[in-house]
Amino acid sequence: MTSPNASRLQDALHYMREANKYAERGIFKKPDWDLAAQNYEKAAQAFKAAQSYNEAVSAYVKSSDAMLHSFSHFMAGRALENAAAILELNLGPPEHVADLYRRAGNLYLQDFKPDRAAEMLVKGAKALENASLEKAIKEYMNACNLYESENLERYATDAFKSFIGMLVRNNRLGQAIEILQRLGNIQSKTPNVYSYYKTLLSIVVVQLAIGDEVEAENRFRAFCNT
């Protein structure tokens, strides 16, 4: 009797053969990228169900490439996002996870979805946090810059807070103050006064944690006059 995983694996291999057939280019034959993409995606789903995670990631990447040939940037990005999520869930190399999220973000950006692109950068940063702090900082910074440059401040708060939390946990307090100030600038343009004042107070607290009581007092006095 065939086990469920073996059956799913057979299905996945069948879909891969079909996808490769549709992706073939010949003298009298052009690839059918739409059908290739559909079958690569079905293969990825079947590989995932069969717990063949590396193969699932590879199939999603192939699906993304096929979708890109069909100029479906959003769907191509989503396929890479799915690949990254599977790899991350199964403790794949953080740099590879972040790279897939970054590539997905670039595709979302080409589809005029900067909010999704920034979200991918944040996911990549979180994946990198315990592997490479400097790379994680770079990804977070790129995400925050994108939110600001695209006037997406209303979506940015969680990303900024995650970035600040990581900086504080790793004793990057000076950088944490810089990002807190940027968050405060965003919040000052919204009606949420409570969150804005809470951010200002956080700046004072972090300044005290650095040990600079004079600057903390100066900031506190300045904020009281805001």
PDB file of C-alpha atoms in Angstrom:
ATOM      1  CA  MET A   1       0.000   0.000   0.000  1.00  0.00           C
ATOM      2  CA  THR A   2       1.379   3.394  -1.026  1.00  0.00           C
ATOM      3  CA  SER A   3       1.878   5.839   1.836  1.00  0.00           C
ATOM      4  CA  PRO A   4       0.248   9.291   1.597  1.00  0.00           C
ATOM      5  CA  ASN A   5       3.637  10.992   1.343  1.00  0.00           C
ATOM      6  CA  ALA A   6       4.768   8.647  -1.425  1.00  0.00           C
ATOM      7  CA  SER A   7       1.575   9.347  -3.343  1.00  0.00           C
ATOM      8  CA  ARG A   8       2.032  13.106  -2.958  1.00  0.00           C
ATOM      9  CA  LEU A   9       5.633  12.784  -4.071  1.00  0.00           C
ATOM     10  CA  GLN A  10       4.523  10.930  -7.195  1.00  0.00           C
ATOM     11  CA  ASP A  11       2.028  13.712  -7.878  1.00  0.00           C
ATOM     12  CA  ALA A  12       4.743  16.310  -7.433  1.00  0.00           C
ATOM     13  CA  LEU A  13       7.079  14.551  -9.843  1.00  0.00           C
ATOM     14  CA  HIS A  14       4.244  14.255 -12.365  1.00  0.00           C
ATOM     15  CA  TYR A  15       3.565  17.991 -12.168  1.00  0.00           C
ATOM     16  CA  MET A  16       7.280  18.723 -12.537  1.00  0.00           C
ATOM     17  CA  ARG A  17       7.454  16.638 -15.714  1.00  0.00           C
ATOM     18  CA  GLU A  18       4.408  18.443 -17.080  1.00  0.00           C
ATOM     19  CA  ALA A  19       5.854  21.826 -16.161  1.00  0.00           C
ATOM     20  CA  ASN A  20       9.206  21.042 -17.765  1.00  0.00           C
ATOM     21  CA  LYS A  21       7.397  19.919 -20.903  1.00  0.00           C
ATOM     22  CA  TYR A  22       5.484  23.204 -21.139  1.00  0.00           C
ATOM     23  CA  ALA A  23       8.675  25.175 -20.465  1.00  0.00           C
ATOM     24  CA  GLU A  24      10.594  23.471 -23.277  1.00  0.00           C
ATOM     25  CA  ARG A  25      11.608  25.474 -26.295  1.00  0.00           C
ATOM     26  CA  GLY A  26      11.980  23.794 -29.673  1.00  0.00           C
ATOM     27  CA  ILE A  27      12.406  24.684 -33.315  1.00  0.00           C
ATOM     28  CA  PHE A  28       8.657  24.632 -33.891  1.00  0.00           C
ATOM     29  CA  LYS A  29       7.529  25.056 -30.301  1.00  0.00           C
ATOM     30  CA  LYS A  30       7.341  28.016 -27.979  1.00  0.00           C
ATOM     31  CA  PRO A  31       7.122  27.565 -24.211  1.00  0.00           C
ATOM     32  CA  ASP A  32       3.702  27.905 -22.629  1.00  0.00           C
ATOM     33  CA  TRP A  33       4.802  29.791 -19.538  1.00  0.00           C
ATOM     34  CA  ASP A  34       1.323  30.045 -18.039  1.00  0.00           C
ATOM     35  CA  LEU A  35       0.851  26.275 -17.981  1.00  0.00           C
ATOM     36  CA  ALA A  36       4.446  25.765 -16.896  1.00  0.00           C
ATOM     37  CA  ALA A  37       3.927  28.117 -13.959  1.00  0.00           C
ATOM     38  CA  GLN A  38       0.684  26.408 -12.952  1.00  0.00           C
ATOM     39  CA  ASN A  39       2.294  22.981 -12.943  1.00  0.00           C
ATOM     40  CA  TYR A  40       5.417  24.130 -11.101  1.00  0.00           C
ATOM     41  CA  GLU A  41       3.143  25.619  -8.448  1.00  0.00           C
ATOM     42  CA  LYS A  42       1.131  22.393  -8.176  1.00  0.00           C
ATOM     43  CA  ALA A  43       4.402  20.501  -7.867  1.00  0.00           C
ATOM     44  CA  ALA A  44       5.549  22.832  -5.101  1.00  0.00           C
ATOM     45  CA  GLN A  45       2.320  22.305  -3.180  1.00  0.00           C
ATOM     46  CA  ALA A  46       2.589  18.532  -3.566  1.00  0.00           C
ATOM     47  CA  PHE A  47       6.261  18.510  -2.515  1.00  0.00           C
ATOM     48  CA  LYS A  48       5.331  20.556   0.551  1.00  0.00           C
ATOM     49  CA  ALA A  49       2.534  18.138   1.432  1.00  0.00           C
ATOM     50  CA  ALA A  50       5.013  15.269   1.041  1.00  0.00           C
ATOM     51  CA  GLN A  51       7.418  17.103   3.388  1.00  0.00           C
ATOM     52  CA  SER A  52      10.021  17.371   0.624  1.00  0.00           C
ATOM     53  CA  TYR A  53      10.715  20.966   1.516  1.00  0.00           C
ATOM     54  CA  ASN A  54      13.851  21.658  -0.513  1.00  0.00           C
ATOM     55  CA  GLU A  55      12.107  20.381  -3.623  1.00  0.00           C
ATOM     56  CA  ALA A  56       9.080  22.539  -2.794  1.00  0.00           C
ATOM     57  CA  VAL A  57      11.284  25.620  -2.568  1.00  0.00           C
ATOM     58  CA  SER A  58      12.933  24.792  -5.888  1.00  0.00           C
ATOM     59  CA  ALA A  59       9.561  24.258  -7.578  1.00  0.00           C
ATOM     60  CA  TYR A  60       8.242  27.582  -6.285  1.00  0.00           C
ATOM     61  CA  VAL A  61      11.345  29.329  -7.641  1.00  0.00           C
ATOM     62  CA  LYS A  62      10.763  27.706 -11.039  1.00  0.00           C
ATOM     63  CA  SER A  63       7.119  28.762 -10.855  1.00  0.00           C
ATOM     64  CA  SER A  64       8.227  32.323 -10.173  1.00  0.00           C
ATOM     65  CA  ASP A  65      10.572  32.292 -13.159  1.00  0.00           C
ATOM     66  CA  ALA A  66       7.793  31.005 -15.415  1.00  0.00           C
ATOM     67  CA  MET A  67       5.360  33.635 -14.141  1.00  0.00           C
ATOM     68  CA  LEU A  68       7.941  36.306 -14.809  1.00  0.00           C
ATOM     69  CA  HIS A  69       8.130  35.157 -18.422  1.00  0.00           C
ATOM     70  CA  SER A  70       4.385  35.810 -18.521  1.00  0.00           C
ATOM     71  CA  PHE A  71       4.955  39.282 -17.049  1.00  0.00           C
ATOM     72  CA  SER A  72       2.974  38.428 -13.924  1.00  0.00           C
ATOM     73  CA  HIS A  73       5.246  40.160 -11.436  1.00  0.00           C
ATOM     74  CA  PHE A  74       2.843  39.936  -8.517  1.00  0.00           C
ATOM     75  CA  MET A  75       2.307  36.183  -8.871  1.00  0.00           C
ATOM     76  CA  ALA A  76       6.042  35.675  -9.403  1.00  0.00           C
ATOM     77  CA  GLY A  77       6.683  37.569  -6.187  1.00  0.00           C
ATOM     78  CA  ARG A  78       4.125  35.524  -4.301  1.00  0.00           C
ATOM     79  CA  ALA A  79       5.761  32.291  -5.453  1.00  0.00           C
ATOM     80  CA  LEU A  80       9.125  33.467  -4.094  1.00  0.00           C
ATOM     81  CA  GLU A  81       7.445  34.564  -0.876  1.00  0.00           C
ATOM     82  CA  ASN A  82       6.005  31.053  -0.515  1.00  0.00           C
ATOM     83  CA  ALA A  83       9.445  29.574  -1.146  1.00  0.00           C
ATOM     84  CA  ALA A  84      10.997  31.816   1.501  1.00  0.00           C
ATOM     85  CA  ALA A  85       8.298  30.958   4.037  1.00  0.00           C
ATOM     86  CA  ILE A  86       8.836  27.214   3.579  1.00  0.00           C
ATOM     87  CA  LEU A  87      12.592  27.579   3.857  1.00  0.00           C
ATOM     88  CA  GLU A  88      12.296  29.757   6.955  1.00  0.00           C
ATOM     89  CA  LEU A  89       9.829  27.407   8.642  1.00  0.00           C
ATOM     90  CA  ASN A  90      12.210  24.511   8.110  1.00  0.00           C
ATOM     91  CA  LEU A  91      15.272  26.351   9.418  1.00  0.00           C
ATOM     92  CA  GLY A  92      16.897  26.961   6.073  1.00  0.00           C
ATOM     93  CA  PRO A  93      19.963  29.219   5.780  1.00  0.00           C
ATOM     94  CA  PRO A  94      18.877  32.707   6.933  1.00  0.00           C
ATOM     95  CA  GLU A  95      20.795  34.405   4.107  1.00  0.00           C
ATOM     96  CA  HIS A  96      18.935  32.296   1.542  1.00  0.00           C
ATOM     97  CA  VAL A  97      15.615  33.032   3.233  1.00  0.00           C
ATOM     98  CA  ALA A  98      16.325  36.767   3.228  1.00  0.00           C
ATOM     99  CA  ASP A  99      17.446  36.652  -0.404  1.00  0.00           C
ATOM    100  CA  LEU A 100      14.169  35.022  -1.463  1.00  0.00           C
ATOM    101  CA  TYR A 101      12.153  37.588   0.484  1.00  0.00           C
ATOM    102  CA  ARG A 102      14.228  40.396  -1.059  1.00  0.00           C
ATOM    103  CA  ARG A 103      13.681  39.058  -4.569  1.00  0.00           C
ATOM    104  CA  ALA A 104       9.971  38.709  -3.866  1.00  0.00           C
ATOM    105  CA  GLY A 105       9.944  42.313  -2.692  1.00  0.00           C
ATOM    106  CA  ASN A 106      11.631  43.504  -5.874  1.00  0.00           C
ATOM    107  CA  LEU A 107       8.936  41.792  -7.919  1.00  0.00           C
ATOM    108  CA  TYR A 108       6.158  43.326  -5.813  1.00  0.00           C
ATOM    109  CA  LEU A 109       7.795  46.707  -6.308  1.00  0.00           C
ATOM    110  CA  GLN A 110       7.766  46.196 -10.073  1.00  0.00           C
ATOM    111  CA  ASP A 111       4.046  45.484  -9.741  1.00  0.00           C
ATOM    112  CA  PHE A 112       3.606  48.820  -7.933  1.00  0.00           C
ATOM    113  CA  LYS A 113       3.053  47.212  -4.524  1.00  0.00           C
ATOM    114  CA  PRO A 114       5.636  49.040  -2.374  1.00  0.00           C
ATOM    115  CA  ASP A 115       3.833  48.093   0.836  1.00  0.00           C
ATOM    116  CA  ARG A 116       4.274  44.389   0.057  1.00  0.00           C
ATOM    117  CA  ALA A 117       7.870  45.036  -0.997  1.00  0.00           C
ATOM    118  CA  ALA A 118       8.661  46.684   2.336  1.00  0.00           C
ATOM    119  CA  GLU A 119       6.937  43.842   4.172  1.00  0.00           C
ATOM    120  CA  MET A 120       9.258  41.365   2.444  1.00  0.00           C
ATOM    121  CA  LEU A 121      12.308  43.344   3.558  1.00  0.00           C
ATOM    122  CA  VAL A 122      11.062  43.229   7.146  1.00  0.00           C
ATOM    123  CA  LYS A 123      10.561  39.465   6.933  1.00  0.00           C
ATOM    124  CA  GLY A 124      14.071  39.096   5.569  1.00  0.00           C
ATOM    125  CA  ALA A 125      15.453  41.236   8.383  1.00  0.00           C
ATOM    126  CA  LYS A 126      13.739  39.098  11.007  1.00  0.00           C
ATOM    127  CA  ALA A 127      15.162  35.957   9.412  1.00  0.00           C
ATOM    128  CA  LEU A 128      18.664  37.443   9.575  1.00  0.00           C
ATOM    129  CA  GLU A 129      18.529  38.836  13.103  1.00  0.00           C
ATOM    130  CA  ASN A 130      20.209  35.874  14.817  1.00  0.00           C
ATOM    131  CA  ALA A 131      22.585  35.154  11.942  1.00  0.00           C
ATOM    132  CA  SER A 132      23.921  38.532  10.843  1.00  0.00           C
ATOM    133  CA  LEU A 133      22.968  41.642  12.784  1.00  0.00           C
ATOM    134  CA  GLU A 134      24.525  44.037  10.269  1.00  0.00           C
ATOM    135  CA  LYS A 135      22.620  42.478   7.374  1.00  0.00           C
ATOM    136  CA  ALA A 136      19.413  42.550   9.409  1.00  0.00           C
ATOM    137  CA  ILE A 137      19.955  46.247  10.142  1.00  0.00           C
ATOM    138  CA  LYS A 138      20.449  46.907   6.427  1.00  0.00           C
ATOM    139  CA  GLU A 139      17.214  45.112   5.513  1.00  0.00           C
ATOM    140  CA  TYR A 140      15.245  46.949   8.199  1.00  0.00           C
ATOM    141  CA  MET A 141      16.737  50.258   7.083  1.00  0.00           C
ATOM    142  CA  ASN A 142      15.784  49.582   3.470  1.00  0.00           C
ATOM    143  CA  ALA A 143      12.245  48.721   4.555  1.00  0.00           C
ATOM    144  CA  CYS A 144      11.875  51.893   6.615  1.00  0.00           C
ATOM    145  CA  ASN A 145      13.299  54.006   3.804  1.00  0.00           C
ATOM    146  CA  LEU A 146      10.826  52.458   1.381  1.00  0.00           C
ATOM    147  CA  TYR A 147       7.866  53.102   3.666  1.00  0.00           C
ATOM    148  CA  GLU A 148       8.897  56.746   3.978  1.00  0.00           C
ATOM    149  CA  SER A 149       9.785  57.355   0.329  1.00  0.00           C
ATOM    150  CA  GLU A 150       6.483  55.881  -0.845  1.00  0.00           C
ATOM    151  CA  ASN A 151       4.448  57.835   1.731  1.00  0.00           C
ATOM    152  CA  LEU A 152       3.301  54.615   3.385  1.00  0.00           C
ATOM    153  CA  GLU A 153       3.745  55.818   6.936  1.00  0.00           C
ATOM    154  CA  ARG A 154       0.398  54.353   7.992  1.00  0.00           C
ATOM    155  CA  TYR A 155       1.833  50.872   7.347  1.00  0.00           C
ATOM    156  CA  ALA A 156       5.259  51.581   8.807  1.00  0.00           C
ATOM    157  CA  THR A 157       4.741  51.567  12.577  1.00  0.00           C
ATOM    158  CA  ASP A 158       5.138  47.828  13.162  1.00  0.00           C
ATOM    159  CA  ALA A 159       8.286  47.700  11.029  1.00  0.00           C
ATOM    160  CA  PHE A 160       9.850  50.609  12.903  1.00  0.00           C
ATOM    161  CA  LYS A 161       8.958  49.066  16.269  1.00  0.00           C
ATOM    162  CA  SER A 162      10.447  45.703  15.290  1.00  0.00           C
ATOM    163  CA  PHE A 163      13.601  47.452  14.106  1.00  0.00           C
ATOM    164  CA  ILE A 164      13.879  49.433  17.346  1.00  0.00           C
ATOM    165  CA  GLY A 165      13.314  46.310  19.437  1.00  0.00           C
ATOM    166  CA  MET A 166      16.114  44.487  17.646  1.00  0.00           C
ATOM    167  CA  LEU A 167      18.491  47.415  18.097  1.00  0.00           C
ATOM    168  CA  VAL A 168      17.741  47.664  21.822  1.00  0.00           C
ATOM    169  CA  ARG A 169      18.144  43.908  22.333  1.00  0.00           C
ATOM    170  CA  ASN A 170      21.559  44.124  20.719  1.00  0.00           C
ATOM    171  CA  ASN A 171      22.615  47.244  22.639  1.00  0.00           C
ATOM    172  CA  ARG A 172      22.634  49.443  19.535  1.00  0.00           C
ATOM    173  CA  LEU A 173      21.094  52.235  21.574  1.00  0.00           C
ATOM    174  CA  GLY A 174      22.371  55.163  19.525  1.00  0.00           C
ATOM    175  CA  GLN A 175      20.842  53.704  16.389  1.00  0.00           C
ATOM    176  CA  ALA A 176      17.669  52.912  18.320  1.00  0.00           C
ATOM    177  CA  ILE A 177      17.299  56.606  19.179  1.00  0.00           C
ATOM    178  CA  GLU A 178      17.715  57.553  15.513  1.00  0.00           C
ATOM    179  CA  ILE A 179      14.936  55.178  14.458  1.00  0.00           C
ATOM    180  CA  LEU A 180      12.744  56.276  17.372  1.00  0.00           C
ATOM    181  CA  GLN A 181      13.114  59.854  16.149  1.00  0.00           C
ATOM    182  CA  ARG A 182      12.044  58.825  12.667  1.00  0.00           C
ATOM    183  CA  LEU A 183       9.073  56.957  14.118  1.00  0.00           C
ATOM    184  CA  GLY A 184       8.175  60.030  16.141  1.00  0.00           C
ATOM    185  CA  ASN A 185       8.252  62.159  12.992  1.00  0.00           C
ATOM    186  CA  ILE A 186       5.806  59.756  11.362  1.00  0.00           C
ATOM    187  CA  GLN A 187       3.497  59.675  14.376  1.00  0.00           C
ATOM    188  CA  SER A 188       3.523  63.469  14.707  1.00  0.00           C
ATOM    189  CA  LYS A 189       1.578  63.626  11.434  1.00  0.00           C
ATOM    190  CA  THR A 190      -1.184  61.355  12.715  1.00  0.00           C
ATOM    191  CA  PRO A 191      -4.004  61.975  15.206  1.00  0.00           C
ATOM    192  CA  ASN A 192      -2.622  59.251  17.511  1.00  0.00           C
ATOM    193  CA  VAL A 193      -1.106  61.608  20.078  1.00  0.00           C
ATOM    194  CA  TYR A 194      -0.736  58.870  22.706  1.00  0.00           C
ATOM    195  CA  SER A 195       1.605  56.802  20.507  1.00  0.00           C
ATOM    196  CA  TYR A 196       3.591  59.897  19.577  1.00  0.00           C
ATOM    197  CA  TYR A 197       4.198  60.900  23.198  1.00  0.00           C
ATOM    198  CA  LYS A 198       5.029  57.311  24.104  1.00  0.00           C
ATOM    199  CA  THR A 199       7.733  57.326  21.422  1.00  0.00           C
ATOM    200  CA  LEU A 200       9.139  60.607  22.742  1.00  0.00           C
ATOM    201  CA  LEU A 201       9.279  59.129  26.238  1.00  0.00           C
ATOM    202  CA  SER A 202      11.048  56.057  24.833  1.00  0.00           C
ATOM    203  CA  ILE A 203      13.737  58.312  23.388  1.00  0.00           C
ATOM    204  CA  VAL A 204      14.355  59.769  26.848  1.00  0.00           C
ATOM    205  CA  VAL A 205      14.460  56.300  28.438  1.00  0.00           C
ATOM    206  CA  VAL A 206      16.961  54.997  25.885  1.00  0.00           C
ATOM    207  CA  GLN A 207      19.062  58.129  26.311  1.00  0.00           C
ATOM    208  CA  LEU A 208      19.175  57.393  30.054  1.00  0.00           C
ATOM    209  CA  ALA A 209      20.146  53.783  29.297  1.00  0.00           C
ATOM    210  CA  ILE A 210      23.114  55.110  27.333  1.00  0.00           C
ATOM    211  CA  GLY A 211      24.118  57.000  30.471  1.00  0.00           C
ATOM    212  CA  ASP A 212      23.735  60.509  29.102  1.00  0.00           C
ATOM    213  CA  GLU A 213      21.531  62.108  31.750  1.00  0.00           C
ATOM    214  CA  VAL A 214      22.181  65.637  30.497  1.00  0.00           C
ATOM    215  CA  GLU A 215      20.972  64.876  26.976  1.00  0.00           C
ATOM    216  CA  ALA A 216      18.035  62.910  28.385  1.00  0.00           C
ATOM    217  CA  GLU A 217      16.980  65.918  30.448  1.00  0.00           C
ATOM    218  CA  ASN A 218      17.414  68.267  27.489  1.00  0.00           C
ATOM    219  CA  ARG A 219      15.267  66.039  25.325  1.00  0.00           C
ATOM    220  CA  PHE A 220      12.635  65.726  28.043  1.00  0.00           C
ATOM    221  CA  ARG A 221      12.393  69.500  28.404  1.00  0.00           C
ATOM    222  CA  ALA A 222      12.196  69.950  24.640  1.00  0.00           C
ATOM    223  CA  PHE A 223       9.496  67.296  24.319  1.00  0.00           C
ATOM    224  CA  CYS A 224       7.456  68.906  27.093  1.00  0.00           C
ATOM    225  CA  ASN A 225       7.304  72.032  24.945  1.00  0.00           C
ATOM    226  CA  THR A 226       6.239  70.089  21.855  1.00  0.00           C
TER     227      THR A 226
END
